[in-house]
Structure formats: structure tokens, C-alpha cells
Short mmCIF file of N, CA and C in Angstrom, two decimals:
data_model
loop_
_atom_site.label_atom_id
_atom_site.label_comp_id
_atom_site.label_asym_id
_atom_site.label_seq_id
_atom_site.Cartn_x
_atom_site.Cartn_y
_atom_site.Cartn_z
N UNK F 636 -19.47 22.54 1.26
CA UNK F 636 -19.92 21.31 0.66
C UNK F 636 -18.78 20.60 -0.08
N UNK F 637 -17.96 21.53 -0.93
CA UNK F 637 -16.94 21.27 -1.31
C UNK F 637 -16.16 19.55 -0.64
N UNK F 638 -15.68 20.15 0.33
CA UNK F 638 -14.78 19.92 1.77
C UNK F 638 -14.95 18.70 2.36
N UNK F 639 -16.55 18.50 2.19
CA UNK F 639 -16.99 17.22 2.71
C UNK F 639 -17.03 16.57 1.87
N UNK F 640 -17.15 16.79 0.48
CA UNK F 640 -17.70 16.00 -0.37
C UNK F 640 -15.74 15.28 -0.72
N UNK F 641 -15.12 16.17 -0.91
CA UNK F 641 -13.60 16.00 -0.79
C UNK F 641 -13.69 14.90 0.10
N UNK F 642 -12.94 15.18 1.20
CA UNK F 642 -13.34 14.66 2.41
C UNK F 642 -13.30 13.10 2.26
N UNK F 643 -14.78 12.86 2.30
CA UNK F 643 -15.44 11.58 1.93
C UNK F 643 -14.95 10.92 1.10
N UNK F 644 -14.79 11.59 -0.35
CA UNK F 644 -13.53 10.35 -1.08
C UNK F 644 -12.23 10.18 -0.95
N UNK F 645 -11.33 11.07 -0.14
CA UNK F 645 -10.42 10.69 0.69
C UNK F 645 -10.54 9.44 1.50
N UNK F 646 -11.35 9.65 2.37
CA UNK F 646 -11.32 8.38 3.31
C UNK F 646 -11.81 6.98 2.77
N UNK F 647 -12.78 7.51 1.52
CA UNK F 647 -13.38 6.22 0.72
C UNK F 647 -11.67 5.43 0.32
N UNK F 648 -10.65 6.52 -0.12
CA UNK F 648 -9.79 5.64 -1.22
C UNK F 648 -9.05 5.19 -0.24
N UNK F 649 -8.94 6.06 0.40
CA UNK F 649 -7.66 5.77 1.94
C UNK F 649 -7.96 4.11 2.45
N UNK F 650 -8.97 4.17 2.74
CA UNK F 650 -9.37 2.87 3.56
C UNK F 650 -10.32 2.04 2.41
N UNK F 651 -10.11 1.98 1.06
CA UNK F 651 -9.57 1.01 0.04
C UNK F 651 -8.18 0.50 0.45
N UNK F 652 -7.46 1.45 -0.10
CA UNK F 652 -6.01 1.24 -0.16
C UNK F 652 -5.75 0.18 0.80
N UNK F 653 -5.99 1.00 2.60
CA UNK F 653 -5.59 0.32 3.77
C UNK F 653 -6.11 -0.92 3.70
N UNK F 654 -7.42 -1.19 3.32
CA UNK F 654 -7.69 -2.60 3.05
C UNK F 654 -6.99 -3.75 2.51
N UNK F 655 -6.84 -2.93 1.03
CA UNK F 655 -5.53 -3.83 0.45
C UNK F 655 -3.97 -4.29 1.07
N UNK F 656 -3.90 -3.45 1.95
CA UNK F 656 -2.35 -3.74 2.69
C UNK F 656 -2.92 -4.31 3.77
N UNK F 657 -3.83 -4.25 4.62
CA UNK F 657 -4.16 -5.25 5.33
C UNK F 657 -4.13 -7.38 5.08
N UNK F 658 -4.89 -6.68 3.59
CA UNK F 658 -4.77 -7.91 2.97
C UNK F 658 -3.56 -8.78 2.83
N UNK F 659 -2.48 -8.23 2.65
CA UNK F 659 -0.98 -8.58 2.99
C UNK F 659 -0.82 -8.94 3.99
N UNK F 660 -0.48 -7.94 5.19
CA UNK F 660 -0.82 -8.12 6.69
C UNK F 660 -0.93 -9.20 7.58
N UNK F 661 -1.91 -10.08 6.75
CA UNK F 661 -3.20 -10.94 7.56
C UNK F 661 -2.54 -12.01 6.76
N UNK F 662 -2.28 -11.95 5.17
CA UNK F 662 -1.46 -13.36 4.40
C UNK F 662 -0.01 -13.57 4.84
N UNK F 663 1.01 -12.64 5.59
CA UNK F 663 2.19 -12.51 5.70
C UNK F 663 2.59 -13.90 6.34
N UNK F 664 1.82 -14.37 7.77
CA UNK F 664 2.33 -15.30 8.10
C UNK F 664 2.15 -16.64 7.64
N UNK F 665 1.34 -16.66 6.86
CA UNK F 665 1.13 -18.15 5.94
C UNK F 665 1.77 -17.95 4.64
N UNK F 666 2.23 -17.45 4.05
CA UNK F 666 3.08 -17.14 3.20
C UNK F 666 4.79 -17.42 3.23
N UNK F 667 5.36 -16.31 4.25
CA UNK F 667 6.24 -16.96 5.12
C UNK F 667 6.75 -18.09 5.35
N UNK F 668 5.71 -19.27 5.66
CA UNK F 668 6.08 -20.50 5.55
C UNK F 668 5.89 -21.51 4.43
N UNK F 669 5.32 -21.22 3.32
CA UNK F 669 5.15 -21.63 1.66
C UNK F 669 6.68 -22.23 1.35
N UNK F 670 6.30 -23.08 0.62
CA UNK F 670 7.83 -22.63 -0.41
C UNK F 670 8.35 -21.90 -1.56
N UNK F 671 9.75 -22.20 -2.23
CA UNK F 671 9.18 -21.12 -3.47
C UNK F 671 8.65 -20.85 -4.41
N UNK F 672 7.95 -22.68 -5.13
CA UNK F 672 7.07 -22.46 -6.04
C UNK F 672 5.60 -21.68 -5.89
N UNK F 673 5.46 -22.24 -4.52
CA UNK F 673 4.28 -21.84 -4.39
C UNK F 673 3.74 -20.32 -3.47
N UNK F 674 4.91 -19.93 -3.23
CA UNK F 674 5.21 -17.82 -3.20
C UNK F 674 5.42 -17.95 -4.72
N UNK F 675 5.83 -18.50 -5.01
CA UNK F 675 5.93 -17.53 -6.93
C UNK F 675 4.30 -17.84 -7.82
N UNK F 676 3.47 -19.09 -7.40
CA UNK F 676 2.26 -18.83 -7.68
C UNK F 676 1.51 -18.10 -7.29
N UNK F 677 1.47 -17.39 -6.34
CA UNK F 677 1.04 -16.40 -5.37
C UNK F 677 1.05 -15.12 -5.89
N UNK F 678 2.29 -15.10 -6.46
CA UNK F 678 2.88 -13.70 -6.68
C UNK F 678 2.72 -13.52 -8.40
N UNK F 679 2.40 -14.56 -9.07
CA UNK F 679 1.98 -14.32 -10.01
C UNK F 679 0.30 -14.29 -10.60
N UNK F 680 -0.38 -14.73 -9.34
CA UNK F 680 -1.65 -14.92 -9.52
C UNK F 680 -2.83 -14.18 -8.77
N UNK F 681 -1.95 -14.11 -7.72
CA UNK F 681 -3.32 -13.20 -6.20
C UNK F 681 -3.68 -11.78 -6.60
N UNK F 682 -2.37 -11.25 -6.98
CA UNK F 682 -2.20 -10.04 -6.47
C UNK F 682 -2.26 -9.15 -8.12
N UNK F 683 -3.08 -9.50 -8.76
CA UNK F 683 -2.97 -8.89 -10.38
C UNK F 683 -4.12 -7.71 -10.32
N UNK F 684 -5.05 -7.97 -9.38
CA UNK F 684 -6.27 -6.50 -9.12
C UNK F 684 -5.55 -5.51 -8.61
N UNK F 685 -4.52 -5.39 -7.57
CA UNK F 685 -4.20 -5.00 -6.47
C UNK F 685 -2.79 -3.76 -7.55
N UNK F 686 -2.96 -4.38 -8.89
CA UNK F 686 -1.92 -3.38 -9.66
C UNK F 686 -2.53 -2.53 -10.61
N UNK F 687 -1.68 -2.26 -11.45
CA UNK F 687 -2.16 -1.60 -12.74
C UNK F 687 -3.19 -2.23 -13.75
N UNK F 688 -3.07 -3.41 -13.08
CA UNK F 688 -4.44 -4.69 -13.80
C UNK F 688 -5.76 -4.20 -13.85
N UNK F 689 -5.52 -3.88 -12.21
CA UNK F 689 -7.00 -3.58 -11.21
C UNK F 689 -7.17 -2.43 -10.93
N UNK F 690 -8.20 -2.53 -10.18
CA UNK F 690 -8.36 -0.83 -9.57
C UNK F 690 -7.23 -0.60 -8.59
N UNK F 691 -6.03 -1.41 -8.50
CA UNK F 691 -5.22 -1.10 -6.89
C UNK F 691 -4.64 0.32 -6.97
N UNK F 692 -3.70 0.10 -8.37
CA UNK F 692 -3.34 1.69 -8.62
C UNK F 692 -4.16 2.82 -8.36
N UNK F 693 -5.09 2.70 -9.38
CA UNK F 693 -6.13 4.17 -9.02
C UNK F 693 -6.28 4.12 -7.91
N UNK F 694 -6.62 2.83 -6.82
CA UNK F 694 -7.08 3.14 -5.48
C UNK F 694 -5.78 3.91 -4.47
N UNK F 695 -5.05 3.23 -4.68
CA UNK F 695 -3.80 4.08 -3.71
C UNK F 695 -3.25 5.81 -4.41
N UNK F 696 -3.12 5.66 -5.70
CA UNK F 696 -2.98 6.89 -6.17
C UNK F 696 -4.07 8.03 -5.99
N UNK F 697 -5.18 7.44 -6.09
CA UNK F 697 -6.25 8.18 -5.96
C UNK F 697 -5.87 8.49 -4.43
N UNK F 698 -5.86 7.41 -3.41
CA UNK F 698 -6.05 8.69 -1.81
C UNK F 698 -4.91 9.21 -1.28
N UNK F 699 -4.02 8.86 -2.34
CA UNK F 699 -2.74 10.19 -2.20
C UNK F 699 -3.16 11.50 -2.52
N UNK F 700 -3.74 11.83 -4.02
CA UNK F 700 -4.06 12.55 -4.91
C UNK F 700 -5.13 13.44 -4.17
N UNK F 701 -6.06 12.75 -3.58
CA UNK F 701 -7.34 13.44 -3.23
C UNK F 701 -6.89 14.10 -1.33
N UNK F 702 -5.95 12.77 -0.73
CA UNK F 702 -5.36 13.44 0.66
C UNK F 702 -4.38 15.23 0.51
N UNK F 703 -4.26 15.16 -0.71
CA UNK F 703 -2.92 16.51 -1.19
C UNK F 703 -3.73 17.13 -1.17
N UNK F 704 -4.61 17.13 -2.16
CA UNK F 704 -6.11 17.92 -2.34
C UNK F 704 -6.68 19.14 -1.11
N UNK F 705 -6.98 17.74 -0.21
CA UNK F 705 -7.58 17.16 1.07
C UNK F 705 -7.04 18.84 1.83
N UNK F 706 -5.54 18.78 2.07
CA UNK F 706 -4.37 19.42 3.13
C UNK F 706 -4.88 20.74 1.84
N UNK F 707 -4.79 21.29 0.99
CA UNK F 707 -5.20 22.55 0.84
C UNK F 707 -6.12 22.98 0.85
N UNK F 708 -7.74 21.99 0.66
CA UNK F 708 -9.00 22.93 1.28
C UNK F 708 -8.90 22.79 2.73
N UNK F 709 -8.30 21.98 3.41
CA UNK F 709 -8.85 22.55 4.93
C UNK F 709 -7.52 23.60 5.49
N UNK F 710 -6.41 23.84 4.75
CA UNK F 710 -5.21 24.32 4.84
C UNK F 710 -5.98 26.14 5.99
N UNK F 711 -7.05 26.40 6.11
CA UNK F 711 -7.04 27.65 7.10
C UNK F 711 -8.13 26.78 8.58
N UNK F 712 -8.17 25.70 8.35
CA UNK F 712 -9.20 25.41 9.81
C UNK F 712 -7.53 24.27 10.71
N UNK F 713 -8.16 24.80 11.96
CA UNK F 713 -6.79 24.26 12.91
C UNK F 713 -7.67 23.55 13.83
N UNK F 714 -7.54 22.37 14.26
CA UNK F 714 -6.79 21.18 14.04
C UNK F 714 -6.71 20.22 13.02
N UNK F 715 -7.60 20.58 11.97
CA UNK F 715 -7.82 19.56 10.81
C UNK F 715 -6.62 19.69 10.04
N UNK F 716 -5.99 20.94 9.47
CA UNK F 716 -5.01 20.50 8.78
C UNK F 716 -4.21 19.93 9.23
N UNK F 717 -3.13 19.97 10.21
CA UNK F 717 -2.88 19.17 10.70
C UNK F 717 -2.37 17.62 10.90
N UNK F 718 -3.88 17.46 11.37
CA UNK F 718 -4.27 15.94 11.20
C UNK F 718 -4.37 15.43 9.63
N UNK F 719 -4.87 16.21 8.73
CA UNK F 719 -4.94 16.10 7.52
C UNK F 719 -3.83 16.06 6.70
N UNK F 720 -2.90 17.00 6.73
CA UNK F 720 -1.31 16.86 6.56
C UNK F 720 -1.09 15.43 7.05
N UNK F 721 -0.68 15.01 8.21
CA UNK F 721 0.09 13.55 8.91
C UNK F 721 -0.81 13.06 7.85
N UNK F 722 -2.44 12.71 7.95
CA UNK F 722 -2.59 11.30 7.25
C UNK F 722 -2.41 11.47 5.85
N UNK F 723 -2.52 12.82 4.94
CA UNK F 723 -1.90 12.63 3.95
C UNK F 723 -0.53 12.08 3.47
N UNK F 724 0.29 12.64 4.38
CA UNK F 724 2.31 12.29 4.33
C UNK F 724 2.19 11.26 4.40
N UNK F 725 1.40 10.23 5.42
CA UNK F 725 1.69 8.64 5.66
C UNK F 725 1.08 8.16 4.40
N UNK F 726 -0.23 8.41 3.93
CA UNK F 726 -0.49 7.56 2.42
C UNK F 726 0.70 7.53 1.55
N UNK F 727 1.39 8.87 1.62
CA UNK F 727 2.19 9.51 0.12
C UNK F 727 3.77 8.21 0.97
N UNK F 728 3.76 8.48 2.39
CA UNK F 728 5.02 7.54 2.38
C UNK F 728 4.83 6.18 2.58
N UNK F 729 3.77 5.84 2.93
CA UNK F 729 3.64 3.87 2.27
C UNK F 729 4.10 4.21 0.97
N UNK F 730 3.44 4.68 -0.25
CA UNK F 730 3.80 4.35 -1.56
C UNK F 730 5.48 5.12 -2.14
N UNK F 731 5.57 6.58 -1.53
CA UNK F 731 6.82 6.50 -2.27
C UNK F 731 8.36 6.53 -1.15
N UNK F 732 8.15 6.01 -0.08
CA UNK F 732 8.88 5.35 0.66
C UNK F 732 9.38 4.27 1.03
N UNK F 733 8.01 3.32 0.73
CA UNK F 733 8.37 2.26 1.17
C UNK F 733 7.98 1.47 -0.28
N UNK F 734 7.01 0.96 -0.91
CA UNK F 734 6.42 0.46 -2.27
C UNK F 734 7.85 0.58 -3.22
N UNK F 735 7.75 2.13 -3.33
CA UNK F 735 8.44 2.43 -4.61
C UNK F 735 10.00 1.69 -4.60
N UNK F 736 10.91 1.81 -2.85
CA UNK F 736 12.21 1.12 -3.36
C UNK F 736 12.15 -0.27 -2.79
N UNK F 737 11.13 -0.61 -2.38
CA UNK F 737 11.00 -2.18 -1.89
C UNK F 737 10.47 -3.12 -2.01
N UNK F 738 9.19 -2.59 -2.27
CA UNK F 738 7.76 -4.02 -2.70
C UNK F 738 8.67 -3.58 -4.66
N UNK F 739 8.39 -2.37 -5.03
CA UNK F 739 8.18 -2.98 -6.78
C UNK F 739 9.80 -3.38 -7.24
N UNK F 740 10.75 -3.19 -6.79
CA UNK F 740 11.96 -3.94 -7.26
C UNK F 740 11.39 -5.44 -7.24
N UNK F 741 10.98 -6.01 -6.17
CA UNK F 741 10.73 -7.51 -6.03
C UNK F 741 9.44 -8.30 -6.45
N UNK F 742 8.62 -7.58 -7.55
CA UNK F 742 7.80 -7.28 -7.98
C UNK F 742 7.96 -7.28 -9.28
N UNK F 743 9.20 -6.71 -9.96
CA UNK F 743 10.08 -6.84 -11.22
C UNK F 743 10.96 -8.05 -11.07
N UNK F 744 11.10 -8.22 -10.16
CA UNK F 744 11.96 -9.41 -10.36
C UNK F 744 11.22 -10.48 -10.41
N UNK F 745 10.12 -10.64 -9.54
CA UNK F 745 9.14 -12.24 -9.36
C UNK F 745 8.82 -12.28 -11.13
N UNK F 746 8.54 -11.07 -11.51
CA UNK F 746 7.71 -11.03 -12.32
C UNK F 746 8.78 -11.73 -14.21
N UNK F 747 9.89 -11.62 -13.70
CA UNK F 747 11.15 -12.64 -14.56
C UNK F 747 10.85 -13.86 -14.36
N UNK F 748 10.64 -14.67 -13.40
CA UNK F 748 10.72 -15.98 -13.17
C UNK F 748 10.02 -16.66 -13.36
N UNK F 749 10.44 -18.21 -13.32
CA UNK F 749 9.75 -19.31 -13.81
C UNK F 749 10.27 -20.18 -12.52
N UNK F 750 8.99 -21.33 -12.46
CA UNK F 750 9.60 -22.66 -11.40
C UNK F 750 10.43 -22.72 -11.33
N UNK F 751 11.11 -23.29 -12.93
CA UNK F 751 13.20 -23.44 -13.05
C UNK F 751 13.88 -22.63 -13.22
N UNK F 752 13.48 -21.06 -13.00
CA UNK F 752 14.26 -19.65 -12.66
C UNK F 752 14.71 -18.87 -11.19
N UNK F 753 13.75 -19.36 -10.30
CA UNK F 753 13.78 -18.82 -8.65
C UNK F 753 15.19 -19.07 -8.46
N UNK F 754 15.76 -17.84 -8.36
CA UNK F 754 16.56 -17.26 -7.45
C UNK F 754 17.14 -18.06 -6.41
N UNK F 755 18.43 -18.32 -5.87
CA UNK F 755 18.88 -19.02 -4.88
C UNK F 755 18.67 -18.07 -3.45
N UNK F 756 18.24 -16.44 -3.89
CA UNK F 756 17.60 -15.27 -2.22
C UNK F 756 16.63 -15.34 -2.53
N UNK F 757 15.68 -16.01 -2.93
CA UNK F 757 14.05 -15.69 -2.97
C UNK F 757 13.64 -15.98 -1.46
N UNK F 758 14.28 -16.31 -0.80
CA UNK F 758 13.52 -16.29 0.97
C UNK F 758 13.98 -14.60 0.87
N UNK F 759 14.95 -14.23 0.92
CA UNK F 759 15.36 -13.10 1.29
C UNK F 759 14.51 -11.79 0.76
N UNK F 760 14.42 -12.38 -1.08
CA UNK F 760 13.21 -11.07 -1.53
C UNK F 760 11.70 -10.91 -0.78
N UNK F 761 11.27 -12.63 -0.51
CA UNK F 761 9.97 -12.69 -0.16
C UNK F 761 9.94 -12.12 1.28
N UNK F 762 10.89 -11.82 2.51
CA UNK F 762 11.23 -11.27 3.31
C UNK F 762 10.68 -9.38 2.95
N UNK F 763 11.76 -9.06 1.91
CA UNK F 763 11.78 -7.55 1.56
C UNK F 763 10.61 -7.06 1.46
N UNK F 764 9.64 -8.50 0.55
CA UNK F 764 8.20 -7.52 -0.19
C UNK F 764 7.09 -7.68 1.07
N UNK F 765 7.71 -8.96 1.81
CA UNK F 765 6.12 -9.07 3.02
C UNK F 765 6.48 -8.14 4.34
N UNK F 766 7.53 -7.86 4.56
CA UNK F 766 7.92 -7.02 5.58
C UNK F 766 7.58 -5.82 5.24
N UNK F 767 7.87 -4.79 3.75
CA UNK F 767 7.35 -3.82 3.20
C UNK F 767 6.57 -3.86 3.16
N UNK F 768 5.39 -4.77 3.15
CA UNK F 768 4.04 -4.50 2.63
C UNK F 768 3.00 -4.74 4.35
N UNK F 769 4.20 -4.93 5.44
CA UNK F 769 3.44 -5.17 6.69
C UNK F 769 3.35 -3.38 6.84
N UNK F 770 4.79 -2.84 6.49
CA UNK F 770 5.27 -1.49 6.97
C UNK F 770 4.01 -0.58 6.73
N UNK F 771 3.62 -0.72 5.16
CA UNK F 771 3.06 0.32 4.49
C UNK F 771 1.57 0.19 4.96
N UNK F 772 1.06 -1.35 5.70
CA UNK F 772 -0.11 -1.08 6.17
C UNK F 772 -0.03 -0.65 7.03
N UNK F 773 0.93 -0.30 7.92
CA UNK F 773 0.93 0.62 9.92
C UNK F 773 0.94 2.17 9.07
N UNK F 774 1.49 2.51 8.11
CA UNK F 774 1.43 3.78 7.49
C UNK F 774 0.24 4.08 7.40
N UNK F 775 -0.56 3.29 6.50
CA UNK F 775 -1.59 3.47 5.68
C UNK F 775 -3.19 3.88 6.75
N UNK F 776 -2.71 2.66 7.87
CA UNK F 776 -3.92 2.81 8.65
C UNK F 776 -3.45 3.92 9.33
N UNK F 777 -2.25 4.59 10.16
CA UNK F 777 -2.37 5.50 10.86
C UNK F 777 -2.42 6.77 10.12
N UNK F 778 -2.28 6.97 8.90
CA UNK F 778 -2.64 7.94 7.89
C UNK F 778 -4.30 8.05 7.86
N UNK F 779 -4.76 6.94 7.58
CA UNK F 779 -6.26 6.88 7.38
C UNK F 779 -6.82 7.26 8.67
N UNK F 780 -6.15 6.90 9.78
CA UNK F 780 -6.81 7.12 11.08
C UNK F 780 -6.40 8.91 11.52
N UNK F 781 -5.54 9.47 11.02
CA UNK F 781 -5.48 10.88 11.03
C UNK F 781 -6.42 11.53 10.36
N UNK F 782 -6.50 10.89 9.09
CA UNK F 782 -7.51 11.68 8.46
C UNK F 782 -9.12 11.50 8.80
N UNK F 783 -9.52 10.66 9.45
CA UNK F 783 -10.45 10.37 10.42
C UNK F 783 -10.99 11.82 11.34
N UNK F 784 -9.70 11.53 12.20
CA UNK F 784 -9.53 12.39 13.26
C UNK F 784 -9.76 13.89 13.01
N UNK F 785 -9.27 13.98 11.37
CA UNK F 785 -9.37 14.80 11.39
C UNK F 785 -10.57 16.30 11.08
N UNK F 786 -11.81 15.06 10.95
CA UNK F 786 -13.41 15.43 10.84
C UNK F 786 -13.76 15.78 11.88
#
């Protein structure tokens, strides 16, 4: 009972999370073509749930936390661990692979600026954080979709 009950909030937070990077995903190409006031309203206004504001943190930390979990109760049934391992590693490497040296540097930096402060590379950062944040949703879903698989 344990296992399932585990389990289940794994995939609950997992595919939170994946939601949220979808949400990126799906804004990347209208964004992209913005300019820079209005990526820096964006970036100071959309995305404030999606942090330490909101539930975003707990949600991604949480289906790291609970996927680790996850890989030592099923750690003696074969094929689940496994599958359970991969989609755990991919949650843990969207966030500390890709997030940690790419989305939050540019994330600290938006978070300096003003209209009459933007950066003369702000195409280039807004590049770093929407390309990272396309990456970490192909992670996120094929993590979530392992751990699927792996029921």
C-alpha cells in the first residue's frame, strides 16, 4: 500500500512540474518574438507562482524528493526500478542540470533590471532561459513518462 500510495504522489508532482515546463514550451515561440520591455514584463510578472512565491518550488522539489523515495521502495521489483530510476534521474536533471546553471543565473539577472537597465545581450539571455526551459520540459515529460511505465 505503501508503494502505491508513494507512487501516486510521484506522478501527481511529476506531471505538476511537467505541466509547468510545458507552460514555457507552448509560450517560447511568442515570446521569442516580444521585445525587451515586454520579455522583462513577462519575466517579472507571469512567472512569480511557478517559484518560491508559489507552489512551483515545492512542486518540482517535491517530485524529485518523492521520485528518490520512489527508486528505493520499488529498488527489489524488476522492471520498475529501472524505469523508476530513468524517470527519477530526468526530474533530478531538468532541475540540477539544466535550471540550476541556466534558467536561474538569468533569472538573477532579469530580476536586477529595469526598462532603462536591459542589458545590450538580453536577446541572448532570453535565448539561454527559453531554450533551457524547452530542454527541461523533454526531461521532465520523458522522466514522467518512465515513471508511468513504470506501474
Amino acid at each position: 500500500m505503501l508503494v502505491r500510495a508513494w507512487r501516486f504522489l510521484t506522478i501527481i508532482l511529476a506531471a505538476l512540474g511537467t505541466g509547468m515546463a510545458l507552460c514555457h514550451a507552448l509560450e517560447m515561440p511568442a515570446k521569442l518574438k516580444v521585445d525587451a520591455q515586454q520579455w522583462l514584463t513577462f519575466q517579472h510578472t507571469l512567472y512569480r507562482a511557478f517559484g518560491p512565491e508559489g507552489p512551483g518550488a515545492f512542486i518540482e522539489m517535491g517530485g524529485i524528493i518523492t521520485g528518490v523515495v520512489l527508486v528505493i521502495l520499488v529498488r527489489k521489483r524488476r522492471p520498475a526500478f529501472y524505469l523508476t530510476l530513468a524517470g527519477a534521474t530526468l526530474l533530478a536533471a531538468a532541475f540540477f542540470l539544466v535550471w540550476i546553471p541556466f534558467v536561474s543565473p538569468v533569472n538573477a539577472e532579469t530580476a536586477k533590471w529595469t526598462v532603462d537597465s536591459i542589458p545590450g545581450n538580453w536577446m541572448e539571455l532570453r535565448r539561454q532561459w527559453e531554450y533551457a526551459h524547452k530542454t527541461r520540459f523533454v526531461l521532465q515529460l520523458i522522466g514522467l513518462g518512465s515513471i508511468l511505465l513504470s506501474v
